[in-house]
């Protein structure tokens, strides 16, 4: 190019992208503060400080914009969203925006008056996290005494007449207890029990050696789920979120990058998924600077891995590229250092050996699960450096 | 079913989606996109009207449509999904 003042006309400009379909769901991380310290927490290693959190007024504006953009569901999550005294106002703002609300909670702090305040504001459903069916094991995994509060919270939700779902992150320390966990869910009145095999990002990646199950454990667990589904029929829905290290098939992460949902972090940063903040150079936009409409439709961060044009390697020609979207960008980055590579969980990935080696590696008997090896989630604890992803 | 006065299950919201120009049933973890006249039928499921009354109202509103045959079957199907009580 010889004329620095003019545009480069030697290359045609790329055609403008058609606007993407509107988002269906918004995950609102209202705070990263939490009374629990689960070693697989989906919050980032760098937790947002409370002083940087969006105010209730800012959340009201975000939710109004979200409704106009087409968001239908919001998951009010954290951390522990009940730590926000202004939670009912935020629920009310979602309701006014026509958005269906689900509270995602540890149960700690869900008293009867609080439940009634939230239900009056328009809360539609509650998802309660459970770590284990055994109270001592549950408290050990959570890193705090919380089981008794969960049991009380389930009763409070049931008494309020709201639908209750349980969310159980599965790993080596609880995969052998699925029968008991399902019994617990039924006893507590859950309509839906989500059995979500741990995904290795952030805190869970930090704790991978301790959390990674054995293949035998997983096949036993899957048999249990099949048996319990037949037995329960339609009364309780059992959802099994697959362990992608073991199947050779990548998960269709988030239903595609910037395709179905968005995450708003406590400080207003907007991400295509809760883990994406760890991707280098993403330049994540913030609702304090930009409209949600611009962020979803036009921001470089949301367009970066949208569609299939960015794909390389085996994904480029793969007939499954519209089914699994190349798997997970955060996992590709965590394991290979390059977020644009095929997810190593895919058997077709040139990096699949990394995941296979981890899945097949000998490990201690599950019965000897040792909580002292957990790096519990908490502020600043990630500075004690232990293994990051396996480097190529 | 005689005497049944259909109403949406408590966790189910029937709403119009202005952005997508369609009607939706919204549930925990799930959205059902309604097609055809499904929303017109479900809007009458208010817990007061009996199935026969719903059929009569729709027959008056959509003359010639096979309302009497199809609407009770549709309501049963929606109830089996757990979205009507």
Short mmCIF file of C-alpha atoms in Angstrom, two decimals:
data_model
loop_
_atom_site.label_atom_id
_atom_site.label_comp_id
_atom_site.label_asym_id
_atom_site.label_seq_id
_atom_site.Cartn_x
_atom_site.Cartn_y
_atom_site.Cartn_z
CA UNK A 1 0.00 0.00 0.00
CA UNK A 2 1.49 3.35 -1.01
CA UNK A 3 -1.07 5.90 0.08
CA UNK A 4 -1.31 5.81 3.87
CA UNK A 5 -4.22 8.26 3.88
CA UNK A 6 -6.64 6.18 1.82
CA UNK A 7 -8.27 2.83 2.35
CA UNK A 8 -6.62 -0.28 0.95
CA UNK A 9 -8.72 -0.86 -2.16
CA UNK A 10 -6.63 -3.78 -3.39
CA UNK A 11 -8.60 -6.16 -1.17
CA UNK A 12 -12.40 -6.15 -1.20
CA UNK A 13 -14.00 -5.45 2.15
CA UNK A 14 -15.57 -8.52 3.70
CA UNK A 15 -19.35 -8.49 3.25
CA UNK A 16 -21.19 -7.29 6.37
CA UNK A 17 -22.26 -10.18 8.55
CA UNK A 18 -26.01 -10.75 8.80
CA UNK A 19 -27.12 -10.22 12.40
CA UNK A 20 -26.99 -13.47 14.38
CA UNK A 21 -30.21 -15.01 15.71
CA UNK A 22 -31.18 -13.43 19.04
CA UNK A 23 -30.02 -15.04 22.30
CA UNK A 24 -32.45 -17.21 24.27
CA UNK A 25 -30.77 -17.16 27.68
CA UNK A 26 -28.69 -14.95 29.94
CA UNK A 27 -26.60 -16.27 32.81
CA UNK A 28 -26.38 -13.47 35.37
CA UNK A 29 -23.45 -13.93 37.73
CA UNK A 30 -24.72 -11.47 40.33
CA UNK A 31 -21.73 -11.91 42.62
CA UNK A 32 -18.70 -14.15 42.89
CA UNK A 33 -18.97 -14.18 46.68
CA UNK A 34 -20.06 -17.57 48.00
CA UNK A 35 -20.23 -19.38 51.35
CA UNK A 36 -19.17 -22.58 49.56
CA UNK A 37 -15.70 -23.32 48.19
CA UNK A 38 -16.34 -26.15 45.73
CA UNK A 39 -13.09 -27.25 44.06
CA UNK A 40 -14.82 -27.41 40.63
CA UNK A 41 -16.48 -23.98 40.78
CA UNK A 42 -17.33 -22.57 37.34
CA UNK A 43 -16.34 -19.05 38.40
CA UNK A 44 -12.99 -17.86 37.05
CA UNK A 45 -9.79 -18.16 39.09
CA UNK A 46 -9.74 -14.34 39.25
CA UNK A 47 -12.90 -13.70 41.26
CA UNK A 48 -14.56 -10.30 40.87
CA UNK A 49 -14.43 -8.23 44.05
CA UNK A 50 -17.71 -7.08 45.58
CA UNK A 51 -16.80 -3.41 45.15
CA UNK A 52 -16.80 -3.89 41.37
CA UNK A 53 -20.23 -5.54 41.17
CA UNK A 54 -23.03 -4.04 39.06
CA UNK A 55 -25.67 -2.26 41.13
CA UNK A 56 -29.31 -3.35 41.12
CA UNK A 57 -30.05 -0.37 38.83
CA UNK A 58 -27.39 -1.54 36.38
CA UNK A 59 -28.80 -5.09 36.42
CA UNK A 60 -32.30 -3.69 35.84
CA UNK A 61 -30.99 -1.94 32.72
CA UNK A 62 -29.15 -5.07 31.54
CA UNK A 63 -32.29 -7.18 31.92
CA UNK A 64 -34.45 -4.61 30.13
CA UNK A 65 -31.99 -4.64 27.23
CA UNK A 66 -31.86 -8.44 27.33
CA UNK A 67 -35.64 -8.70 27.01
CA UNK A 68 -35.61 -6.33 24.02
CA UNK A 69 -32.85 -8.41 22.46
CA UNK A 70 -34.92 -11.61 22.72
CA UNK A 71 -33.69 -13.24 25.93
CA UNK A 72 -36.42 -15.50 27.34
CA UNK A 73 -34.66 -17.18 30.30
CA UNK A 74 -32.31 -15.84 32.91
CA UNK A 75 -30.38 -17.90 35.43
CA UNK A 76 -29.69 -15.70 38.45
CA UNK A 77 -26.50 -17.23 39.68
CA UNK A 78 -23.19 -16.43 41.31
CA UNK A 79 -21.31 -17.21 43.48
CA UNK A 80 -24.29 -17.20 45.77
CA UNK A 81 -26.94 -14.77 44.46
CA UNK A 82 -28.71 -14.76 47.85
CA UNK A 83 -25.77 -12.74 49.18
CA UNK A 84 -27.20 -9.78 47.23
CA UNK A 85 -29.73 -8.01 49.47
CA UNK A 86 -31.22 -6.42 46.31
CA UNK A 87 -31.94 -9.79 44.65
CA UNK A 88 -35.72 -9.33 44.72
CA UNK A 89 -35.41 -6.05 42.78
CA UNK A 90 -33.32 -7.84 40.15
CA UNK A 91 -35.90 -10.65 39.92
CA UNK A 92 -38.61 -8.02 39.52
CA UNK A 93 -36.68 -6.34 36.72
CA UNK A 94 -36.40 -9.62 34.83
CA UNK A 95 -40.11 -10.27 35.32
CA UNK A 96 -40.94 -6.77 34.01
CA UNK A 97 -38.76 -7.46 30.98
CA UNK A 98 -40.78 -10.64 30.29
CA UNK A 99 -37.85 -12.89 31.21
CA UNK A 100 -38.42 -16.20 33.02
CA UNK A 101 -36.25 -16.38 36.14
CA UNK A 102 -34.48 -19.29 37.73
CA UNK A 103 -32.47 -18.89 40.93
CA UNK A 104 -29.28 -20.97 40.94
CA UNK A 105 -28.29 -21.31 44.58
CA UNK A 106 -26.33 -23.29 47.14
CA UNK A 107 -29.40 -22.97 49.36
CA UNK A 108 -27.47 -21.16 52.07
CA UNK A 109 -29.63 -18.21 53.11
CA UNK A 110 -32.88 -19.36 51.51
CA UNK A 111 -35.20 -18.78 54.46
CA UNK A 112 -38.99 -18.87 54.20
CA UNK A 113 -39.34 -15.04 54.26
CA UNK A 114 -36.65 -14.69 51.61
CA UNK A 115 -38.34 -17.27 49.41
CA UNK A 116 -41.64 -15.51 49.78
CA UNK A 117 -40.09 -12.13 48.91
CA UNK A 118 -38.51 -13.61 45.75
CA UNK A 119 -41.66 -15.46 44.70
CA UNK A 120 -43.67 -12.24 45.10
CA UNK A 121 -41.15 -10.46 42.88
CA UNK A 122 -41.80 -13.05 40.16
CA UNK A 123 -39.24 -15.81 40.68
CA UNK A 124 -40.35 -18.87 38.67
CA UNK A 125 -38.06 -21.74 39.64
CA UNK A 126 -35.09 -22.74 41.77
CA UNK A 127 -32.05 -24.86 41.01
CA UNK A 128 -30.27 -26.08 44.12
CA UNK A 129 -26.70 -27.36 44.07
CA UNK A 130 -25.95 -30.58 45.93
CA UNK A 131 -22.45 -31.97 46.40
CA UNK A 132 -23.25 -35.44 47.75
CA UNK A 133 -26.15 -37.37 49.33
CA UNK A 134 -24.13 -37.92 52.50
CA UNK A 135 -24.07 -34.78 54.65
CA UNK A 136 -20.45 -35.14 55.80
CA UNK A 137 -19.24 -35.83 52.27
CA UNK A 138 -21.33 -32.94 50.92
CA UNK A 139 -19.79 -30.54 53.45
CA UNK A 140 -16.29 -31.86 52.74
CA UNK A 141 -16.64 -31.32 48.97
CA UNK A 142 -18.25 -27.89 49.43
CA UNK A 143 -15.51 -26.90 51.86
CA UNK A 144 -18.15 -25.56 54.24
CA UNK A 145 -21.00 -26.78 56.42
CA UNK A 146 -23.91 -26.33 54.04
CA UNK A 147 -25.81 -29.62 53.74
CA UNK A 148 -28.35 -28.83 56.46
CA UNK A 149 -29.10 -25.45 54.84
CA UNK A 150 -29.66 -27.19 51.49
CA UNK A 151 -32.15 -29.57 53.02
CA UNK A 152 -34.04 -26.66 54.58
CA UNK A 153 -33.92 -24.70 51.32
CA UNK A 154 -35.44 -27.60 49.36
CA UNK A 155 -38.35 -27.71 51.81
CA UNK A 156 -38.84 -23.94 51.57
CA UNK A 157 -38.97 -24.09 47.76
CA UNK A 158 -41.39 -26.99 47.82
CA UNK A 159 -43.65 -25.22 50.35
CA UNK A 160 -43.67 -22.13 48.12
CA UNK A 161 -44.91 -24.33 45.25
CA UNK A 162 -42.04 -23.49 42.92
CA UNK A 163 -40.45 -26.16 40.73
CA UNK A 164 -37.19 -27.43 42.20
CA UNK A 165 -34.24 -28.80 40.28
CA UNK A 166 -31.06 -30.25 41.75
CA UNK A 167 -27.71 -29.67 40.12
CA UNK A 168 -25.00 -32.14 41.03
CA UNK A 169 -21.50 -31.81 39.62
CA UNK A 170 -20.14 -35.35 39.31
CA UNK A 171 -16.52 -36.36 39.90
CA UNK A 172 -14.48 -39.13 41.45
CA UNK A 173 -15.69 -38.36 44.96
CA UNK A 174 -19.44 -38.74 44.28
CA UNK A 175 -19.95 -40.76 41.08
CA UNK A 176 -20.40 -43.95 43.11
CA UNK A 177 -23.25 -42.32 45.08
CA UNK A 178 -25.68 -41.63 42.23
CA UNK A 179 -28.35 -43.97 43.58
CA UNK A 180 -28.31 -42.13 46.89
CA UNK A 181 -28.26 -38.74 45.15
CA UNK A 182 -31.32 -39.66 43.07
CA UNK A 183 -33.10 -40.90 46.23
CA UNK A 184 -32.26 -37.60 47.90
CA UNK A 185 -33.63 -35.60 44.96
CA UNK A 186 -36.87 -37.57 45.01
CA UNK A 187 -37.18 -37.18 48.79
CA UNK A 188 -36.57 -33.44 48.54
CA UNK A 189 -39.26 -33.08 45.85
CA UNK A 190 -37.04 -32.25 42.86
CA UNK A 191 -38.73 -32.39 39.45
CA UNK A 192 -35.39 -32.51 37.69
CA UNK A 193 -31.96 -33.76 38.71
CA UNK A 194 -29.08 -32.62 36.58
CA UNK A 195 -26.13 -34.99 36.91
CA UNK A 196 -23.38 -32.94 35.31
CA UNK A 197 -20.00 -34.57 34.90
CA UNK A 198 -17.34 -32.06 35.84
CA UNK A 199 -15.91 -29.99 32.99
CA UNK A 200 -12.29 -29.02 33.38
CA UNK A 201 -11.84 -25.24 33.35
CA UNK A 202 -10.67 -22.81 35.99
CA UNK A 203 -10.96 -24.34 39.44
CA UNK A 204 -11.83 -27.81 38.14
CA UNK A 205 -8.77 -27.79 35.90
CA UNK A 206 -6.71 -26.81 38.93
CA UNK A 207 -8.19 -29.85 40.74
CA UNK A 208 -8.29 -32.22 37.79
CA UNK A 209 -6.00 -34.87 39.25
CA UNK A 210 -8.28 -35.20 42.27
CA UNK A 211 -11.60 -34.90 40.42
CA UNK A 212 -11.02 -37.03 37.33
CA UNK A 213 -13.08 -40.22 37.60
CA UNK A 214 -12.17 -43.67 36.32
CA UNK A 215 -13.76 -45.16 33.23
CA UNK A 216 -15.23 -47.97 35.38
CA UNK A 217 -16.85 -45.46 37.70
CA UNK A 218 -18.42 -43.68 34.75
CA UNK A 219 -19.84 -46.80 33.15
CA UNK A 220 -21.32 -47.93 36.49
CA UNK A 221 -22.80 -44.45 36.96
CA UNK A 222 -24.31 -44.46 33.50
CA UNK A 223 -25.92 -47.86 34.12
CA UNK A 224 -27.37 -46.52 37.36
CA UNK A 225 -28.84 -43.51 35.56
CA UNK A 226 -30.46 -45.74 32.92
CA UNK A 227 -31.94 -48.00 35.59
CA UNK A 228 -33.27 -45.09 37.64
CA UNK A 229 -34.77 -43.39 34.57
CA UNK A 230 -36.82 -46.51 33.82
CA UNK A 231 -37.91 -46.77 37.42
CA UNK A 232 -38.82 -43.08 37.85
CA UNK A 233 -40.66 -42.67 34.55
CA UNK A 234 -41.98 -39.13 34.11
CA UNK A 235 -42.07 -38.26 37.80
CA UNK A 236 -38.47 -36.99 37.99
CA UNK A 237 -36.32 -36.05 35.03
CA UNK A 238 -32.71 -37.25 35.17
CA UNK A 239 -30.34 -35.25 33.00
CA UNK A 240 -26.90 -36.74 32.34
CA UNK A 241 -24.26 -34.26 31.13
CA UNK A 242 -21.60 -36.36 29.42
CA UNK A 243 -17.97 -36.51 30.52
CA UNK A 244 -16.26 -35.37 27.35
CA UNK A 245 -12.76 -36.65 28.26
CA UNK A 246 -13.97 -40.23 27.90
CA UNK A 247 -16.25 -40.52 24.88
CA UNK A 248 -14.07 -39.20 22.06
CA UNK A 249 -16.94 -36.87 21.12
CA UNK A 250 -16.74 -33.15 21.90
CA UNK A 251 -19.68 -31.44 23.55
CA UNK A 252 -21.64 -28.87 21.52
CA UNK A 253 -20.39 -26.24 23.94
CA UNK A 254 -23.01 -23.56 24.76
CA UNK A 255 -24.91 -24.64 21.63
CA UNK A 256 -22.26 -22.74 19.68
CA UNK A 257 -20.25 -19.60 20.41
CA UNK A 258 -22.56 -16.59 20.65
CA UNK A 259 -25.46 -18.70 19.35
CA UNK A 260 -27.86 -19.34 22.23
CA UNK A 261 -26.80 -17.60 25.40
CA UNK A 262 -24.58 -15.04 27.03
CA UNK A 263 -23.03 -14.64 30.47
CA UNK A 264 -22.84 -11.34 32.32
CA UNK A 265 -20.15 -11.41 35.03
CA UNK A 266 -20.58 -9.52 38.34
CA UNK A 267 -18.58 -6.52 37.02
CA UNK A 268 -20.59 -6.27 33.78
CA UNK A 269 -18.18 -8.13 31.51
CA UNK A 270 -20.18 -10.05 28.90
CA UNK A 271 -18.93 -13.43 27.69
CA UNK A 272 -20.17 -16.17 25.37
CA UNK A 273 -19.66 -18.63 28.26
CA UNK A 274 -18.66 -18.35 31.93
CA UNK A 275 -15.15 -19.69 31.26
CA UNK A 276 -14.33 -17.52 28.23
CA UNK A 277 -12.78 -14.76 30.33
CA UNK A 278 -9.65 -16.92 30.51
CA UNK A 279 -9.09 -16.72 26.73
CA UNK A 280 -6.19 -14.38 25.94
CA UNK A 281 -6.89 -11.37 23.75
CA UNK A 282 -10.66 -11.83 23.77
CA UNK A 283 -11.21 -8.17 24.67
CA UNK A 284 -14.51 -8.99 26.36
CA UNK A 285 -17.02 -6.14 26.19
CA UNK A 286 -18.73 -4.63 29.24
CA UNK A 287 -22.33 -3.49 29.69
CA UNK A 288 -20.94 -0.41 31.45
CA UNK A 289 -19.44 0.70 28.09
CA UNK A 290 -21.67 -0.76 25.39
CA UNK A 291 -25.24 -1.80 24.70
CA UNK A 292 -26.09 -5.47 25.00
CA UNK A 293 -27.38 -5.30 21.41
CA UNK A 294 -23.96 -4.16 20.12
CA UNK A 295 -22.21 -6.72 22.28
CA UNK A 296 -24.31 -9.62 20.96
CA UNK A 297 -24.54 -8.57 17.32
CA UNK A 298 -21.33 -6.71 16.60
CA UNK A 299 -18.62 -7.13 19.22
CA UNK A 300 -15.44 -8.82 17.97
CA UNK A 301 -15.52 -11.12 21.03
CA UNK A 302 -18.94 -12.57 20.17
CA UNK A 303 -18.13 -12.88 16.47
CA UNK A 304 -14.74 -14.48 17.01
CA UNK A 305 -15.84 -18.14 16.90
CA UNK A 306 -19.36 -17.70 15.56
CA UNK A 307 -20.45 -19.99 12.74
CA UNK A 308 -17.88 -22.21 11.03
CA UNK A 309 -15.55 -19.86 9.10
CA UNK A 310 -12.95 -19.73 11.88
CA UNK A 311 -12.55 -23.53 11.96
CA UNK A 312 -9.36 -25.25 10.99
CA UNK A 313 -7.93 -28.77 11.06
CA UNK A 314 -10.39 -31.67 11.04
CA UNK A 315 -13.36 -29.37 11.80
CA UNK A 316 -13.19 -27.57 8.46
CA UNK A 317 -14.58 -30.48 6.43
CA UNK A 318 -16.33 -32.33 9.23
CA UNK A 319 -20.00 -33.29 8.72
CA UNK A 320 -20.49 -32.75 12.48
CA UNK A 321 -19.25 -29.16 12.48
CA UNK A 322 -22.82 -27.78 12.68
CA UNK A 323 -23.69 -30.35 15.38
CA UNK A 324 -20.85 -29.86 17.86
CA UNK A 325 -19.35 -26.54 16.66
CA UNK A 326 -15.82 -27.92 17.04
CA UNK A 327 -16.41 -28.54 20.74
CA UNK A 328 -15.25 -26.07 23.34
CA UNK A 329 -12.96 -23.09 22.69
CA UNK A 330 -11.95 -22.80 26.33
CA UNK A 331 -10.95 -26.46 26.45
CA UNK A 332 -8.96 -26.14 23.20
CA UNK A 333 -7.13 -23.21 24.76
CA UNK A 334 -6.64 -24.86 28.15
CA UNK A 335 -5.13 -28.01 26.65
CA UNK A 336 -3.32 -26.78 23.52
CA UNK A 337 -2.80 -23.06 24.12
CA UNK A 338 -4.80 -22.25 20.94
CA UNK A 339 -8.54 -21.61 21.30
CA UNK A 340 -9.12 -22.00 17.53
CA UNK A 341 -7.98 -25.62 17.39
CA UNK A 342 -10.36 -28.57 17.36
CA UNK A 343 -11.38 -29.47 20.92
CA UNK A 344 -8.93 -32.23 21.99
CA UNK A 345 -11.92 -34.15 23.42
CA UNK A 346 -12.72 -35.05 19.79
CA UNK A 347 -11.23 -38.37 18.64
CA UNK A 348 -10.48 -36.65 15.28
CA UNK A 349 -8.37 -33.93 16.90
CA UNK A 350 -4.60 -34.22 16.36
CA UNK A 351 -4.36 -33.35 20.07
CA UNK A 352 -6.72 -36.10 21.24
CA UNK A 353 -3.78 -38.02 22.73
CA UNK A 354 -3.63 -35.38 25.51
CA UNK A 355 -7.15 -36.22 26.66
CA UNK A 356 -6.73 -39.97 26.16
CA UNK A 357 -3.61 -39.99 28.29
CA UNK A 358 -5.50 -38.22 31.08
CA UNK A 359 -8.54 -40.47 30.82
CA UNK A 360 -6.47 -43.66 30.91
CA UNK A 361 -3.86 -42.59 33.46
CA UNK A 362 -3.77 -44.80 36.57
CA UNK A 363 -5.21 -43.06 39.60
CA UNK A 364 -5.94 -43.83 43.21
CA UNK A 365 -8.96 -45.89 44.18
CA UNK A 366 -12.09 -43.69 44.45
CA UNK A 367 -12.59 -44.94 48.00
CA UNK A 368 -9.38 -43.19 48.97
CA UNK A 369 -10.61 -39.79 47.71
CA UNK A 370 -8.75 -37.34 49.84
CA UNK A 371 -10.21 -33.89 50.36
CA UNK A 372 -6.89 -32.60 51.62
CA UNK A 373 -5.78 -32.59 48.01
CA UNK A 374 -8.52 -30.19 46.90
CA UNK A 375 -7.56 -26.64 46.09
CA UNK A 376 -10.75 -25.06 47.38
CA UNK A 377 -12.19 -22.10 45.54
CA UNK A 378 -11.55 -18.80 47.25
CA UNK A 379 -9.99 -15.39 46.75
CA UNK A 380 -6.29 -15.41 45.88
CA UNK A 381 -5.92 -19.16 46.33
CA UNK A 382 -5.02 -19.61 42.68
CA UNK A 383 -1.70 -17.86 43.26
CA UNK A 384 -0.39 -21.05 44.86
CA UNK A 385 0.59 -22.39 41.50
CA UNK A 386 -0.10 -26.03 40.72
CA UNK A 387 -0.60 -27.78 37.38
CA UNK A 388 -2.27 -25.83 34.62
CA UNK A 389 -3.40 -27.57 31.46
CA UNK A 390 -1.02 -30.06 29.95
CA UNK A 391 1.23 -28.12 27.64
CA UNK A 392 2.02 -29.37 24.22
CA UNK B 1 -62.26 -36.01 29.97
CA UNK B 2 -65.45 -34.65 31.50
CA UNK B 3 -65.25 -31.88 34.00
CA UNK B 4 -61.62 -31.08 33.29
CA UNK B 5 -60.90 -27.36 33.41
CA UNK B 6 -57.43 -27.14 31.89
CA UNK B 7 -54.93 -24.63 33.25
CA UNK B 8 -51.24 -24.14 32.62
CA UNK B 9 -49.01 -25.88 35.14
CA UNK B 10 -47.66 -23.46 37.70
CA UNK B 11 -44.12 -23.36 36.32
CA UNK B 12 -45.29 -22.77 32.73
CA UNK B 13 -45.59 -19.31 31.19
CA UNK B 14 -47.39 -18.68 27.91
CA UNK B 15 -46.08 -15.55 26.24
CA UNK B 16 -45.72 -13.82 22.95
CA UNK B 17 -42.16 -13.28 21.73
CA UNK B 18 -42.11 -9.96 19.91
CA UNK B 19 -38.54 -10.41 18.72
CA UNK B 20 -39.14 -13.80 17.08
CA UNK B 21 -42.81 -13.07 16.28
CA UNK B 22 -44.02 -16.31 17.74
CA UNK B 23 -45.74 -17.66 20.84
CA UNK B 24 -43.79 -19.59 23.46
CA UNK B 25 -44.32 -21.83 26.42
CA UNK B 26 -41.50 -21.12 28.84
CA UNK B 27 -40.55 -23.66 31.53
CA UNK B 28 -37.52 -24.23 33.72
CA UNK B 29 -34.62 -25.11 31.38
CA UNK B 30 -36.93 -25.30 28.36
CA UNK B 31 -38.70 -23.18 25.75
CA UNK B 32 -41.41 -24.62 23.50
CA UNK B 33 -42.04 -22.68 20.28
CA UNK B 34 -45.76 -22.90 19.54
CA UNK B 35 -46.94 -23.27 15.98
CA UNK B 36 -50.29 -22.84 14.25
CA UNK B 37 -53.18 -22.08 16.57
CA UNK B 38 -51.67 -23.73 19.66
CA UNK B 39 -51.43 -20.44 21.55
CA UNK B 40 -55.08 -19.57 20.76
CA UNK B 41 -56.10 -22.86 22.36
CA UNK B 42 -53.80 -22.56 25.39
CA UNK B 43 -54.90 -18.98 26.12
CA UNK B 44 -58.35 -20.36 26.89
CA UNK B 45 -56.91 -22.82 29.44
CA UNK B 46 -57.60 -20.60 32.44
CA UNK B 47 -58.81 -23.20 34.94
CA UNK B 48 -62.39 -21.93 34.58
CA UNK B 49 -63.46 -23.14 31.14
CA UNK B 50 -64.22 -26.82 30.62
CA UNK B 51 -62.87 -28.58 27.53
CA UNK B 52 -66.30 -28.41 25.89
CA UNK B 53 -66.47 -24.65 26.40
CA UNK B 54 -63.01 -24.22 24.92
CA UNK B 55 -64.07 -26.24 21.88
CA UNK B 56 -67.25 -24.17 21.47
CA UNK B 57 -65.40 -20.87 21.64
CA UNK B 58 -62.80 -21.98 19.12
CA UNK B 59 -65.46 -23.41 16.79
CA UNK B 60 -67.19 -20.02 16.80
CA UNK B 61 -63.93 -18.22 16.17
CA UNK B 62 -62.63 -20.58 13.45
CA UNK B 63 -65.70 -21.81 11.53
CA UNK B 64 -65.02 -24.92 9.47
CA UNK B 65 -61.87 -25.91 11.40
CA UNK B 66 -61.88 -29.48 12.82
CA UNK B 67 -61.93 -28.10 16.35
CA UNK B 68 -64.09 -30.75 18.03
CA UNK B 69 -61.86 -33.56 16.83
CA UNK B 70 -58.48 -31.99 17.31
CA UNK B 71 -58.59 -29.72 20.33
CA UNK B 72 -59.33 -32.37 23.01
CA UNK B 73 -56.55 -34.55 21.59
CA UNK B 74 -54.15 -31.60 21.61
CA UNK B 75 -55.04 -30.74 25.23
CA UNK B 76 -54.43 -34.35 26.30
CA UNK B 77 -51.04 -34.33 24.63
CA UNK B 78 -50.05 -31.09 26.35
CA UNK B 79 -51.20 -32.52 29.67
CA UNK B 80 -49.06 -35.64 29.12
CA UNK B 81 -46.07 -33.34 28.73
CA UNK B 82 -46.93 -31.91 32.15
CA UNK B 83 -47.61 -28.41 30.86
CA UNK B 84 -51.34 -28.44 31.61
CA UNK B 85 -53.04 -29.55 34.78
#
